[in-house]
Amino acid sequence: MKEKTCYHCGDEVIGKGIIFDQKSFCCNGCKSVYQLLKDTNLTNFYRMESNAGAKPTLSNQHKYAFLEVETIRDKFMDYKDEKSARVTLFLPQIHCSSCIYLLENLTKIEPTVLSCQVNFAKREVAIIFDPKKITLAKLALLLDRIGYAPNFGNRSATEKKIDKQFLYKLGIAGFAFGSIMLWSFPEYLGVKSDDPAIRNFTSYLSFAISIPVIFYSASEYFISAFKALRYKSLNLDVPITIGIIALYLQSTYSILIGDGPGYMDSFAGFIFFLLIGKWFQNKTYKTLSFERDYTSYFPVAVTRLVQFDKGEKEEIIEIEELKERDKIIIRNEEIIPCDSTLLSENTKIDYSFVTGESNPIHKQKGDFIYAGGKLLGQRIELKVEKESNRSHLTQLWNDIKTTKKKTSGFLYQNKLSIYFLSILLIIAAISAGVWVFIDLTRVTQIVVAILIVACPCALALSAPFTFGNVMRLLGRKGLYLKNTAVIEKLNTITDIVFDKTGTLTNGANQHIEFVGDNLTNPQFDALYCLANSSTHPLSRSIVQYLRSKKIVSNYPIHGFTEISGKGISGSINACAIRIGNAEFTNQKELDSNETSTFILIQNGENISKGRFVFTSELRDGIEDLMHKLSGYNLHVLSGDRDKDKVLLEQIFPKNSRLLFEQTPKNKLDYIDGLKKIGKHVLMVGDGLNDAGALGIADVGIAVSEDVFRFTPSSDAIIEATKLWQLDKLLLLSNFSQTVLKICLAFSLTYNLIGLSFAISGNLTPLIAAILMPISSITVVIISTFLVYFKK
């Protein structure tokens, strides 16, 4: 009987093995790698050499066995339930676009991985997987096998190690460059044939010292180019690698036939200056990093309970100030900012922002709750178990899947870079063919200079750095964007839709009066508890009003429900309470020209009714803002009655549409209707009843009061006190287009001038290697200067 061998690695298949695509595999790992190669049309890999795959060694199988220990494993988990788990891993090997492509297609290699998203700047991946089908240890082993071993140790130490390795490569290239130049000194003086023995000896010395340069110092370029070509793609390292190989092979050939050191000095200098440029670029990017910096402006705060002489009081703090064992309060629709333990009796948590699953998770007192979940129901108290930061929530915010059509600006930039690279290779080939007839000895030098000087690095950096700098500046001015793609959407806006309550009107400073039946102190206490579980602007105003009356309480709520656009209800101390509009509380509107929130308290046969009457105040600067936004089509969608219609008509342009008594569904349908007729819509709302409208608009901006709410459905958050500057913020966003055009013009001009010098033979590879990073750094400086000059 013929023994079966693994189609991938060639090992003997023990037992039945795994049959896939009518081929035998010894393990799921070999089958998965074959499946990836097949899915990406790379099965020629097996035609080159049968059984060419590599199988993990037995020692590797136990490399991550420590992750099987629950207490250790849980330290690395962002979230875990029966159906899915999320982990963020540091992969130091990530260094190019090919890495991103491979990792974000990890679901093809291992179907038990549900999603994988790469943060290139931080060299991190956020992976959601099925914990019943694959453990974290096996997931880490899978990443290790495809070349991206996770780092579970000291991250800073690993990054320092990577930096040291880079400096070693730079040092070896510099030493080789200096030594080869010294040995080639007679060549520079024209002394070539006086002593052939010495000349050959120094040439072979140059060849010997070039070996660590080609195989160590330049290795990253080879690896990056190989990965790109393996996936039938082009990246910036492909032309550089071709230039390195061409220059090195010609120089080696010259040495072996006894014709001197060739261009070995240029080769070593080329690598040396490439690495210097890379080091300088990395330092520049870290200094100007917008991706790291903007999270420090992201407005996320939390309510903490602190002890004082008469009991506990609430205070609002930024989440970085939270310490272990702190007690915090979370209200309905608020996001849990850090890993915590539930102190309240029970609750429901929506983890759709973390896992994509919309079914709420029920939690009991003492249960562990992961950061990123959204509370559904009455307010709860939590004990902080792990300190958190904005960056974690920002990542969740940015990872949320939406149905919005993605902008094509960055895609256009990427395609432009690919076309540029393709054209560059064609130009290099044509130039080589021409120079064969002009001067055969200079062909390699010309080709290498062309490939290097016209590198599209500056072209590729124009958009991300321009939009990144604008995003960082907008954050400093109070408008916090989800990502740089939002800027592209802002630049296409034709219509702006405003909510009224909590957006145009000031929720914090409005005057409130209670009208209705005489309520007892226990009834007011119950009202306070119910209102304090909601994040709606009017609920927050009621809480502030009751606090001014020295009413503060914390009773358990049974059956808490919040219906968007209608109100909240629950049972407290045997009292059934409703707070909301007239219909929700079974009452009639008494005055159409007032903004009221009605209350209904029922205790057995006793029923108490009343209403809180709000006197609206427009936010400062709103009237001037509407005049400055007259270039847009303006709309108001309010859930209130039209008592403020006359006031709004006075400040809005005449062609504006003002609609009142709009439900959340009405708002969503209205914006959807605008989009269907070709409008690009910006929605500005308070983030609660407007969540659907914010989500369906091309850009949704949530207005944030002093209590900074994390609003996942929005594309941006604006500080309420900065809303009057919205026109200036939009102008700054639009200015990014001008900056981008300037950067692109510079990049194209530089490349055309550089190409003309290289094609004519007036540029050496060494000078080209020096100019290449300078162009990229210049684009960064131009972008930064113009954006900050505009402010």
Short mmCIF file of N, CA and C in Angstrom, two decimals, residues 49-193:
data_model
loop_
_atom_site.label_atom_id
_atom_site.label_comp_id
_atom_site.label_asym_id
_atom_site.label_seq_id
_atom_site.Cartn_x
_atom_site.Cartn_y
_atom_site.Cartn_z
N GLU A 49 8.24 23.41 -7.05
CA GLU A 49 8.85 22.30 -6.31
C GLU A 49 7.77 21.61 -5.49
N SER A 50 7.59 20.33 -5.70
CA SER A 50 6.54 19.62 -4.97
C SER A 50 6.89 19.53 -3.49
N ASN A 51 5.85 19.50 -2.65
CA ASN A 51 6.04 19.42 -1.19
C ASN A 51 6.98 20.50 -0.68
N ALA A 52 6.78 21.73 -1.20
CA ALA A 52 7.73 22.80 -0.90
C ALA A 52 7.44 23.53 0.41
N GLY A 53 6.28 23.25 1.00
CA GLY A 53 5.91 24.00 2.19
C GLY A 53 6.69 23.61 3.42
N ALA A 54 6.71 24.52 4.38
CA ALA A 54 7.38 24.27 5.65
C ALA A 54 6.36 23.96 6.73
N LYS A 55 6.68 22.99 7.56
CA LYS A 55 5.77 22.59 8.63
C LYS A 55 6.35 23.05 9.97
N PRO A 56 5.49 23.50 10.90
CA PRO A 56 6.00 23.93 12.20
C PRO A 56 6.75 22.79 12.90
N THR A 57 7.86 23.12 13.51
CA THR A 57 8.62 22.10 14.23
C THR A 57 7.89 21.74 15.52
N LEU A 58 8.25 20.59 16.08
CA LEU A 58 7.59 20.13 17.30
C LEU A 58 7.79 21.11 18.44
N SER A 59 8.98 21.75 18.47
CA SER A 59 9.25 22.71 19.54
C SER A 59 8.34 23.93 19.43
N ASN A 60 8.03 24.32 18.20
CA ASN A 60 7.14 25.46 18.02
C ASN A 60 5.74 25.16 18.51
N GLN A 61 5.34 23.90 18.49
CA GLN A 61 3.99 23.54 18.90
C GLN A 61 3.73 23.95 20.35
N HIS A 62 4.76 24.02 21.15
CA HIS A 62 4.60 24.34 22.58
C HIS A 62 5.12 25.74 22.92
N LYS A 63 5.39 26.52 21.89
CA LYS A 63 5.98 27.84 22.11
C LYS A 63 5.04 28.75 22.90
N TYR A 64 3.74 28.61 22.66
CA TYR A 64 2.77 29.49 23.31
C TYR A 64 1.89 28.73 24.30
N ALA A 65 2.43 27.64 24.85
CA ALA A 65 1.66 26.83 25.80
C ALA A 65 1.26 27.63 27.04
N PHE A 66 2.02 28.69 27.36
CA PHE A 66 1.70 29.49 28.55
C PHE A 66 0.34 30.16 28.42
N LEU A 67 -0.14 30.32 27.17
CA LEU A 67 -1.44 30.97 26.97
C LEU A 67 -2.60 30.04 27.27
N GLU A 68 -2.31 28.77 27.55
CA GLU A 68 -3.36 27.85 27.96
C GLU A 68 -3.75 28.06 29.43
N VAL A 69 -2.89 28.77 30.17
CA VAL A 69 -3.18 29.07 31.58
C VAL A 69 -4.16 30.24 31.62
N GLU A 70 -5.32 30.04 32.20
CA GLU A 70 -6.41 31.01 32.13
C GLU A 70 -6.02 32.38 32.68
N THR A 71 -5.34 32.40 33.83
CA THR A 71 -4.99 33.69 34.44
C THR A 71 -4.02 34.49 33.57
N ILE A 72 -3.14 33.78 32.86
CA ILE A 72 -2.21 34.47 31.96
C ILE A 72 -2.94 34.91 30.69
N ARG A 73 -3.74 34.02 30.14
CA ARG A 73 -4.44 34.32 28.88
C ARG A 73 -5.37 35.53 29.04
N ASP A 74 -6.07 35.61 30.16
CA ASP A 74 -7.04 36.68 30.35
C ASP A 74 -6.40 38.07 30.38
N LYS A 75 -5.13 38.12 30.71
CA LYS A 75 -4.44 39.42 30.74
C LYS A 75 -4.34 40.04 29.35
N PHE A 76 -4.40 39.21 28.33
CA PHE A 76 -4.24 39.71 26.96
C PHE A 76 -5.57 39.86 26.23
N MET A 77 -6.67 39.44 26.84
CA MET A 77 -7.96 39.47 26.16
C MET A 77 -8.63 40.84 26.32
N ASP A 78 -9.14 41.38 25.20
CA ASP A 78 -9.94 42.60 25.26
C ASP A 78 -11.39 42.27 25.58
N TYR A 79 -11.82 41.08 25.15
CA TYR A 79 -13.21 40.69 25.35
C TYR A 79 -13.33 39.18 25.11
N LYS A 80 -14.27 38.55 25.83
CA LYS A 80 -14.50 37.12 25.60
C LYS A 80 -15.89 36.73 26.07
N ASP A 81 -16.61 35.99 25.21
CA ASP A 81 -17.84 35.34 25.63
C ASP A 81 -17.87 33.96 24.96
N GLU A 82 -19.02 33.30 24.97
CA GLU A 82 -19.08 31.94 24.43
C GLU A 82 -18.91 31.91 22.91
N LYS A 83 -19.31 32.97 22.23
CA LYS A 83 -19.31 32.95 20.77
C LYS A 83 -18.07 33.59 20.15
N SER A 84 -17.50 34.56 20.81
CA SER A 84 -16.38 35.27 20.21
C SER A 84 -15.44 35.84 21.26
N ALA A 85 -14.23 36.09 20.85
CA ALA A 85 -13.22 36.69 21.72
C ALA A 85 -12.42 37.69 20.89
N ARG A 86 -11.96 38.74 21.52
CA ARG A 86 -11.18 39.77 20.83
C ARG A 86 -9.86 39.95 21.56
N VAL A 87 -8.79 40.03 20.77
CA VAL A 87 -7.46 40.24 21.35
C VAL A 87 -6.69 41.21 20.45
N THR A 88 -5.91 42.07 21.07
CA THR A 88 -5.04 42.99 20.33
C THR A 88 -3.60 42.55 20.55
N LEU A 89 -2.90 42.21 19.46
CA LEU A 89 -1.55 41.66 19.55
C LEU A 89 -0.54 42.60 18.89
N PHE A 90 0.63 42.66 19.46
CA PHE A 90 1.75 43.43 18.92
C PHE A 90 2.59 42.51 18.04
N LEU A 91 2.65 42.83 16.74
CA LEU A 91 3.42 42.02 15.78
C LEU A 91 4.57 42.88 15.24
N PRO A 92 5.76 42.76 15.81
CA PRO A 92 6.88 43.63 15.42
C PRO A 92 7.29 43.48 13.95
N GLN A 93 6.92 42.35 13.32
CA GLN A 93 7.37 42.08 11.95
C GLN A 93 6.58 42.88 10.91
N ILE A 94 5.48 43.52 11.28
CA ILE A 94 4.70 44.30 10.32
C ILE A 94 5.53 45.48 9.83
N HIS A 95 5.69 45.60 8.50
CA HIS A 95 6.52 46.71 8.01
C HIS A 95 6.11 47.23 6.64
N CYS A 96 5.11 46.62 5.97
CA CYS A 96 4.77 47.11 4.64
C CYS A 96 3.32 46.77 4.31
N SER A 97 2.88 47.23 3.14
CA SER A 97 1.50 47.00 2.72
C SER A 97 1.20 45.52 2.50
N SER A 98 2.22 44.75 2.12
CA SER A 98 2.02 43.31 1.93
C SER A 98 1.67 42.63 3.25
N CYS A 99 2.28 43.11 4.32
CA CYS A 99 1.96 42.57 5.65
C CYS A 99 0.48 42.82 5.96
N ILE A 100 0.01 44.02 5.67
CA ILE A 100 -1.39 44.36 5.93
C ILE A 100 -2.30 43.44 5.13
N TYR A 101 -1.96 43.25 3.85
CA TYR A 101 -2.80 42.41 2.99
C TYR A 101 -2.89 40.98 3.54
N LEU A 102 -1.75 40.42 3.88
CA LEU A 102 -1.74 39.03 4.36
C LEU A 102 -2.53 38.90 5.65
N LEU A 103 -2.30 39.80 6.60
CA LEU A 103 -2.94 39.68 7.91
C LEU A 103 -4.44 39.94 7.82
N GLU A 104 -4.86 40.90 7.00
CA GLU A 104 -6.28 41.19 6.91
C GLU A 104 -7.03 40.13 6.11
N ASN A 105 -6.28 39.19 5.51
CA ASN A 105 -6.89 38.02 4.88
C ASN A 105 -6.66 36.76 5.71
N LEU A 106 -6.43 36.96 7.01
CA LEU A 106 -6.19 35.84 7.91
C LEU A 106 -7.40 34.91 7.98
N THR A 107 -8.58 35.46 7.72
CA THR A 107 -9.79 34.63 7.76
C THR A 107 -9.76 33.56 6.67
N LYS A 108 -9.00 33.80 5.60
CA LYS A 108 -8.88 32.79 4.53
C LYS A 108 -7.96 31.66 4.97
N ILE A 109 -6.96 31.99 5.77
CA ILE A 109 -6.06 30.96 6.26
C ILE A 109 -6.73 30.13 7.34
N GLU A 110 -7.43 30.81 8.24
CA GLU A 110 -8.04 30.13 9.38
C GLU A 110 -9.49 30.63 9.53
N PRO A 111 -10.47 29.86 9.06
CA PRO A 111 -11.87 30.30 9.10
C PRO A 111 -12.41 30.59 10.50
N THR A 112 -11.77 30.05 11.53
CA THR A 112 -12.25 30.32 12.89
C THR A 112 -11.89 31.74 13.33
N VAL A 113 -11.05 32.42 12.54
CA VAL A 113 -10.79 33.85 12.77
C VAL A 113 -11.90 34.62 12.08
N LEU A 114 -12.65 35.42 12.84
CA LEU A 114 -13.82 36.12 12.30
C LEU A 114 -13.45 37.42 11.63
N SER A 115 -12.44 38.11 12.15
CA SER A 115 -11.97 39.33 11.51
C SER A 115 -10.58 39.66 12.03
N CYS A 116 -9.83 40.40 11.21
CA CYS A 116 -8.48 40.81 11.60
C CYS A 116 -8.23 42.19 11.00
N GLN A 117 -7.99 43.17 11.86
CA GLN A 117 -7.75 44.53 11.40
C GLN A 117 -6.38 44.98 11.90
N VAL A 118 -5.63 45.61 10.98
CA VAL A 118 -4.24 45.97 11.25
C VAL A 118 -4.13 47.46 11.56
N ASN A 119 -3.42 47.79 12.62
CA ASN A 119 -3.01 49.17 12.91
C ASN A 119 -1.54 49.26 12.54
N PHE A 120 -1.28 49.75 11.32
CA PHE A 120 0.08 49.71 10.79
C PHE A 120 1.04 50.55 11.63
N ALA A 121 0.60 51.74 12.05
CA ALA A 121 1.49 52.63 12.78
C ALA A 121 1.97 52.02 14.09
N LYS A 122 1.09 51.27 14.76
CA LYS A 122 1.45 50.66 16.04
C LYS A 122 1.92 49.21 15.91
N ARG A 123 1.89 48.68 14.67
CA ARG A 123 2.24 47.26 14.42
C ARG A 123 1.38 46.34 15.28
N GLU A 124 0.09 46.64 15.29
CA GLU A 124 -0.86 45.86 16.07
C GLU A 124 -1.94 45.28 15.17
N VAL A 125 -2.50 44.15 15.60
CA VAL A 125 -3.68 43.59 14.95
C VAL A 125 -4.76 43.36 15.99
N ALA A 126 -5.99 43.71 15.64
CA ALA A 126 -7.14 43.41 16.49
C ALA A 126 -7.87 42.24 15.85
N ILE A 127 -7.87 41.10 16.53
CA ILE A 127 -8.42 39.86 15.97
C ILE A 127 -9.63 39.42 16.78
N ILE A 128 -10.72 39.12 16.08
CA ILE A 128 -11.90 38.51 16.69
C ILE A 128 -11.97 37.06 16.22
N PHE A 129 -12.05 36.11 17.15
CA PHE A 129 -12.03 34.69 16.78
C PHE A 129 -13.04 33.91 17.62
N ASP A 130 -13.28 32.69 17.19
CA ASP A 130 -14.22 31.80 17.89
C ASP A 130 -13.44 31.00 18.93
N PRO A 131 -13.61 31.28 20.22
CA PRO A 131 -12.80 30.61 21.26
C PRO A 131 -13.13 29.13 21.42
N LYS A 132 -14.29 28.69 20.88
CA LYS A 132 -14.63 27.27 20.96
C LYS A 132 -13.86 26.44 19.95
N LYS A 133 -13.42 27.09 18.85
CA LYS A 133 -12.79 26.35 17.76
C LYS A 133 -11.29 26.57 17.68
N ILE A 134 -10.80 27.67 18.23
CA ILE A 134 -9.37 27.91 18.24
C ILE A 134 -8.99 28.67 19.50
N THR A 135 -7.94 28.23 20.16
CA THR A 135 -7.50 28.90 21.38
C THR A 135 -6.55 30.04 21.02
N LEU A 136 -6.31 30.90 21.99
CA LEU A 136 -5.36 32.00 21.76
C LEU A 136 -3.97 31.46 21.49
N ALA A 137 -3.61 30.36 22.14
CA ALA A 137 -2.29 29.75 21.93
C ALA A 137 -2.14 29.29 20.48
N LYS A 138 -3.18 28.63 19.94
CA LYS A 138 -3.13 28.16 18.56
C LYS A 138 -3.16 29.32 17.57
N LEU A 139 -3.88 30.37 17.93
CA LEU A 139 -3.91 31.56 17.07
C LEU A 139 -2.53 32.20 17.00
N ALA A 140 -1.86 32.29 18.16
CA ALA A 140 -0.51 32.84 18.19
C ALA A 140 0.45 31.97 17.36
N LEU A 141 0.28 30.65 17.45
CA LEU A 141 1.12 29.74 16.68
C LEU A 141 0.89 29.91 15.18
N LEU A 142 -0.36 30.13 14.79
CA LEU A 142 -0.69 30.36 13.39
C LEU A 142 0.01 31.62 12.88
N LEU A 143 -0.06 32.69 13.65
CA LEU A 143 0.61 33.94 13.26
C LEU A 143 2.12 33.74 13.16
N ASP A 144 2.66 32.98 14.11
CA ASP A 144 4.09 32.68 14.10
C ASP A 144 4.47 31.94 12.83
N ARG A 145 3.64 30.96 12.44
CA ARG A 145 3.95 30.12 11.29
C ARG A 145 3.98 30.91 9.98
N ILE A 146 3.13 31.94 9.86
CA ILE A 146 3.11 32.72 8.62
C ILE A 146 4.06 33.91 8.68
N GLY A 147 4.88 33.96 9.74
CA GLY A 147 5.93 34.96 9.78
C GLY A 147 5.69 36.17 10.65
N TYR A 148 4.64 36.14 11.50
CA TYR A 148 4.32 37.29 12.34
C TYR A 148 4.16 36.82 13.79
N ALA A 149 5.27 36.50 14.41
CA ALA A 149 5.23 35.99 15.78
C ALA A 149 4.78 37.09 16.73
N PRO A 150 3.69 36.89 17.50
CA PRO A 150 3.23 37.91 18.44
C PRO A 150 4.24 38.12 19.56
N ASN A 151 4.32 39.34 20.03
CA ASN A 151 5.19 39.65 21.16
C ASN A 151 4.33 39.82 22.40
N PHE A 152 4.49 38.91 23.36
CA PHE A 152 3.72 38.97 24.60
C PHE A 152 4.56 39.50 25.76
N GLY A 153 5.78 39.88 25.47
CA GLY A 153 6.66 40.34 26.53
C GLY A 153 6.69 41.85 26.64
N ASN A 154 7.86 42.37 26.97
CA ASN A 154 8.04 43.80 27.15
C ASN A 154 8.07 44.48 25.79
N ARG A 155 7.01 45.21 25.48
CA ARG A 155 6.90 45.81 24.16
C ARG A 155 8.00 46.84 23.91
N SER A 156 8.26 47.69 24.89
CA SER A 156 9.28 48.72 24.71
C SER A 156 10.65 48.09 24.49
N ALA A 157 10.91 46.97 25.19
CA ALA A 157 12.20 46.30 25.01
C ALA A 157 12.31 45.73 23.61
N THR A 158 11.19 45.18 23.10
CA THR A 158 11.19 44.63 21.74
C THR A 158 11.43 45.73 20.71
N GLU A 159 10.77 46.87 20.91
CA GLU A 159 10.94 47.98 19.97
C GLU A 159 12.37 48.51 20.01
N LYS A 160 12.95 48.53 21.21
CA LYS A 160 14.36 48.95 21.31
C LYS A 160 15.27 47.97 20.60
N LYS A 161 14.93 46.67 20.70
CA LYS A 161 15.73 45.64 20.03
C LYS A 161 15.66 45.83 18.52
N ILE A 162 14.44 46.13 18.01
CA ILE A 162 14.28 46.38 16.58
C ILE A 162 15.09 47.59 16.15
N ASP A 163 15.04 48.65 16.97
CA ASP A 163 15.81 49.86 16.66
C ASP A 163 17.30 49.56 16.64
N LYS A 164 17.76 48.71 17.60
CA LYS A 164 19.19 48.37 17.64
C LYS A 164 19.59 47.60 16.39
N GLN A 165 18.73 46.66 15.96
CA GLN A 165 19.04 45.91 14.75
C GLN A 165 19.13 46.83 13.55
N PHE A 166 18.27 47.81 13.50
CA PHE A 166 18.32 48.77 12.40
C PHE A 166 19.63 49.56 12.43
N LEU A 167 20.05 49.95 13.63
CA LEU A 167 21.30 50.69 13.76
C LEU A 167 22.50 49.82 13.38
N TYR A 168 22.44 48.52 13.72
CA TYR A 168 23.50 47.60 13.30
C TYR A 168 23.59 47.56 11.77
N LYS A 169 22.44 47.47 11.12
CA LYS A 169 22.42 47.44 9.66
C LYS A 169 23.00 48.73 9.08
N LEU A 170 22.61 49.83 9.69
CA LEU A 170 23.12 51.13 9.25
C LEU A 170 24.63 51.22 9.45
N GLY A 171 25.10 50.73 10.62
CA GLY A 171 26.53 50.79 10.92
C GLY A 171 27.36 49.95 9.97
N ILE A 172 26.88 48.73 9.66
CA ILE A 172 27.60 47.86 8.73
C ILE A 172 27.67 48.48 7.34
N ALA A 173 26.54 49.05 6.89
CA ALA A 173 26.53 49.69 5.57
C ALA A 173 27.47 50.89 5.54
N GLY A 174 27.49 51.67 6.62
CA GLY A 174 28.38 52.83 6.68
C GLY A 174 29.85 52.44 6.70
N PHE A 175 30.16 51.40 7.49
CA PHE A 175 31.55 50.92 7.55
C PHE A 175 32.00 50.41 6.17
N ALA A 176 31.12 49.64 5.51
CA ALA A 176 31.46 49.11 4.19
C ALA A 176 31.64 50.24 3.18
N PHE A 177 30.78 51.23 3.24
CA PHE A 177 30.85 52.37 2.31
C PHE A 177 32.19 53.10 2.47
N GLY A 178 32.55 53.40 3.72
CA GLY A 178 33.80 54.10 3.97
C GLY A 178 35.02 53.27 3.56
N SER A 179 35.00 51.97 3.85
CA SER A 179 36.14 51.10 3.52
C SER A 179 36.31 50.95 2.01
N ILE A 180 35.20 50.72 1.31
CA ILE A 180 35.28 50.54 -0.14
C ILE A 180 35.75 51.83 -0.82
N MET A 181 35.29 52.96 -0.32
CA MET A 181 35.75 54.24 -0.88
C MET A 181 37.26 54.40 -0.69
N LEU A 182 37.75 53.99 0.48
CA LEU A 182 39.18 54.09 0.76
C LEU A 182 39.98 53.19 -0.17
N TRP A 183 39.52 51.96 -0.35
CA TRP A 183 40.25 51.02 -1.21
C TRP A 183 40.13 51.40 -2.69
N SER A 184 39.05 52.14 -3.03
CA SER A 184 38.85 52.53 -4.43
C SER A 184 39.45 53.89 -4.74
N PHE A 185 40.19 54.45 -3.78
CA PHE A 185 40.72 55.80 -3.97
C PHE A 185 41.58 55.92 -5.24
N PRO A 186 42.45 54.94 -5.53
CA PRO A 186 43.24 55.05 -6.78
C PRO A 186 42.34 55.11 -8.02
N GLU A 187 41.20 54.48 -8.00
CA GLU A 187 40.29 54.53 -9.14
C GLU A 187 39.81 55.95 -9.38
N TYR A 188 39.58 56.68 -8.28
CA TYR A 188 39.10 58.04 -8.42
C TYR A 188 40.16 58.94 -9.06
N LEU A 189 41.45 58.59 -8.82
CA LEU A 189 42.55 59.39 -9.37
C LEU A 189 42.96 58.93 -10.77
N GLY A 190 42.28 57.90 -11.27
CA GLY A 190 42.61 57.41 -12.61
C GLY A 190 43.76 56.43 -12.64
N VAL A 191 44.23 55.98 -11.45
CA VAL A 191 45.34 55.02 -11.39
C VAL A 191 44.72 53.62 -11.41
N LYS A 192 44.75 52.95 -12.58
CA LYS A 192 44.04 51.67 -12.72
C LYS A 192 44.94 50.49 -13.02
N SER A 193 45.99 50.69 -13.73
CA SER A 193 46.76 49.54 -14.23
C SER A 193 48.21 49.51 -13.77
#
